[in-house]
Amino acid sequence: MGEVVKLDKKAREARRKAQAARAAGDATGNRVSAGRTVAAIAGGLILVLMIGVTFFL
């Protein structure tokens, strides 16, 4: 019976850690996707500027 309690405690602890890791991953994931969006917009603007400069010069 004591072994079952130990396993239950370990499972609960693992579940808690996984939930915390998931929450941390969600927080960083949102930040990363926002950064990726900004980088994509900046890259697109640079590309448009380079094409514009090439044709106007």
Coordinates of N, CA and C in Angstrom, one line a residue:
M1 N 0.8 -1.2 0.0 CA 0.0 0.0 0.0 C 0.9 1.3 0.0
G2 N 2.0 1.2 0.7 CA 2.9 2.4 0.8 C 3.5 2.7 -0.6
E3 N 3.7 1.6 -1.4 CA 4.3 1.8 -2.7 C 3.3 2.5 -3.6
V4 N 2.0 2.2 -3.5 CA 1.0 2.9 -4.3 C 1.0 4.4 -4.0
V5 N 1.1 4.7 -2.7 CA 1.0 6.1 -2.3 C 2.2 6.8 -2.9
K6 N 3.4 6.2 -2.9 CA 4.6 6.8 -3.4 C 4.4 7.1 -4.9
L7 N 3.9 6.1 -5.6 CA 3.7 6.2 -7.1 C 2.7 7.3 -7.3
D8 N 1.6 7.4 -6.5 CA 0.6 8.5 -6.7 C 1.3 9.8 -6.5
K9 N 2.1 10.0 -5.5 CA 2.8 11.2 -5.2 C 3.7 11.6 -6.4
K10 N 4.4 10.6 -6.9 CA 5.3 10.9 -8.1 C 4.5 11.3 -9.3
A11 N 3.4 10.6 -9.5 CA 2.5 11.0 -10.7 C 2.0 12.4 -10.5
R12 N 1.5 12.7 -9.3 CA 1.0 14.1 -9.1 C 2.1 15.1 -9.3
E13 N 3.3 14.8 -8.8 CA 4.4 15.8 -9.0 C 4.7 15.9 -10.4
A14 N 4.8 14.8 -11.2 CA 5.1 14.9 -12.6 C 4.1 15.7 -13.4
R15 N 2.8 15.5 -13.0 CA 1.7 16.2 -13.7 C 1.8 17.7 -13.4
R16 N 2.2 18.0 -12.1 CA 2.3 19.4 -11.8 C 3.5 20.1 -12.6
K17 N 4.6 19.3 -12.7 CA 5.7 19.9 -13.4 C 5.4 20.0 -14.9
A18 N 4.7 19.0 -15.5 CA 4.3 19.1 -16.9 C 3.4 20.3 -17.1
Q19 N 2.4 20.5 -16.2 CA 1.5 21.7 -16.3 C 2.3 23.0 -16.3
A20 N 3.2 23.1 -15.3 CA 4.0 24.3 -15.2 C 4.9 24.5 -16.5
A21 N 5.4 23.4 -17.0 CA 6.2 23.5 -18.2 C 5.4 24.0 -19.4
R22 N 4.2 23.4 -19.4 CA 3.3 23.8 -20.5 C 2.9 25.3 -20.4
A23 N 2.6 25.7 -19.2 CA 2.3 27.1 -19.0 C 3.5 28.0 -19.4
A24 N 4.7 27.6 -19.1 CA 5.9 28.4 -19.4 C 6.1 28.4 -20.9
G25 N 5.8 27.2 -21.5 CA 6.0 27.1 -23.0 C 4.9 27.9 -23.7
D26 N 3.7 28.0 -23.2 CA 2.7 28.9 -23.8 C 3.1 30.3 -23.8
A27 N 3.7 30.7 -22.6 CA 4.1 32.1 -22.5 C 5.2 32.5 -23.4
T28 N 6.2 31.6 -23.5 CA 7.3 31.9 -24.4 C 6.9 31.7 -25.8
G29 N 6.0 30.8 -26.1 CA 5.5 30.5 -27.5 C 4.8 31.8 -28.0
N30 N 4.0 32.4 -27.2 CA 3.3 33.6 -27.7 C 4.4 34.7 -28.0
R31 N 5.4 34.9 -27.2 CA 6.4 35.9 -27.4 C 7.2 35.6 -28.7
V32 N 7.5 34.3 -28.9 CA 8.3 34.0 -30.0 C 7.5 34.2 -31.3
S33 N 6.2 33.9 -31.3 CA 5.4 34.1 -32.5 C 5.2 35.6 -32.8
A34 N 5.1 36.4 -31.8 CA 5.0 37.8 -32.0 C 6.3 38.4 -32.6
G35 N 7.5 37.9 -32.1 CA 8.8 38.3 -32.6 C 8.9 37.8 -34.1
R36 N 8.4 36.6 -34.3 CA 8.5 36.1 -35.7 C 7.7 37.0 -36.7
T37 N 6.5 37.4 -36.2 CA 5.7 38.3 -37.0 C 6.4 39.6 -37.3
V38 N 7.0 40.2 -36.3 CA 7.7 41.5 -36.5 C 8.8 41.3 -37.5
A39 N 9.6 40.2 -37.3 CA 10.7 39.9 -38.2 C 10.2 39.7 -39.6
A40 N 9.1 39.1 -39.8 CA 8.5 38.9 -41.2 C 8.1 40.2 -41.8
I41 N 7.5 41.0 -41.0 CA 7.1 42.3 -41.6 C 8.3 43.2 -41.9
A42 N 9.3 43.2 -41.0 CA 10.5 44.0 -41.3 C 11.2 43.4 -42.5
G43 N 11.3 42.1 -42.6 CA 11.9 41.5 -43.8 C 11.2 41.9 -45.1
G44 N 9.9 41.8 -45.0 CA 9.1 42.2 -46.2 C 9.3 43.6 -46.6
L45 N 9.4 44.5 -45.7 CA 9.6 45.9 -46.0 C 11.0 46.2 -46.6
I46 N 12.0 45.5 -46.0 CA 13.3 45.6 -46.6 C 13.4 45.1 -48.0
L47 N 12.7 44.0 -48.3 CA 12.6 43.4 -49.6 C 12.0 44.4 -50.6
V48 N 10.9 45.0 -50.2 CA 10.2 45.9 -51.0 C 11.0 47.2 -51.3
L49 N 11.7 47.6 -50.3 CA 12.6 48.8 -50.4 C 13.8 48.5 -51.4
M50 N 14.3 47.3 -51.3 CA 15.4 46.9 -52.2 C 15.0 46.8 -53.6
I51 N 13.8 46.2 -53.8 CA 13.2 46.1 -55.2 C 12.9 47.5 -55.7
G52 N 12.4 48.4 -54.9 CA 12.0 49.7 -55.3 C 13.3 50.5 -55.7
V53 N 14.3 50.4 -54.8 CA 15.6 51.1 -55.1 C 16.2 50.6 -56.4
T54 N 16.1 49.3 -56.6 CA 16.7 48.7 -57.8 C 16.0 49.3 -59.1
F55 N 14.7 49.4 -59.1 CA 14.0 49.8 -60.3 C 14.1 51.3 -60.4
F56 N 14.2 52.1 -59.3 CA 14.2 53.6 -59.5 C 15.6 54.1 -59.8
L57 N 16.6 53.3 -59.5 CA 18.0 53.7 -59.8 C 18.4 53.1 -61.1

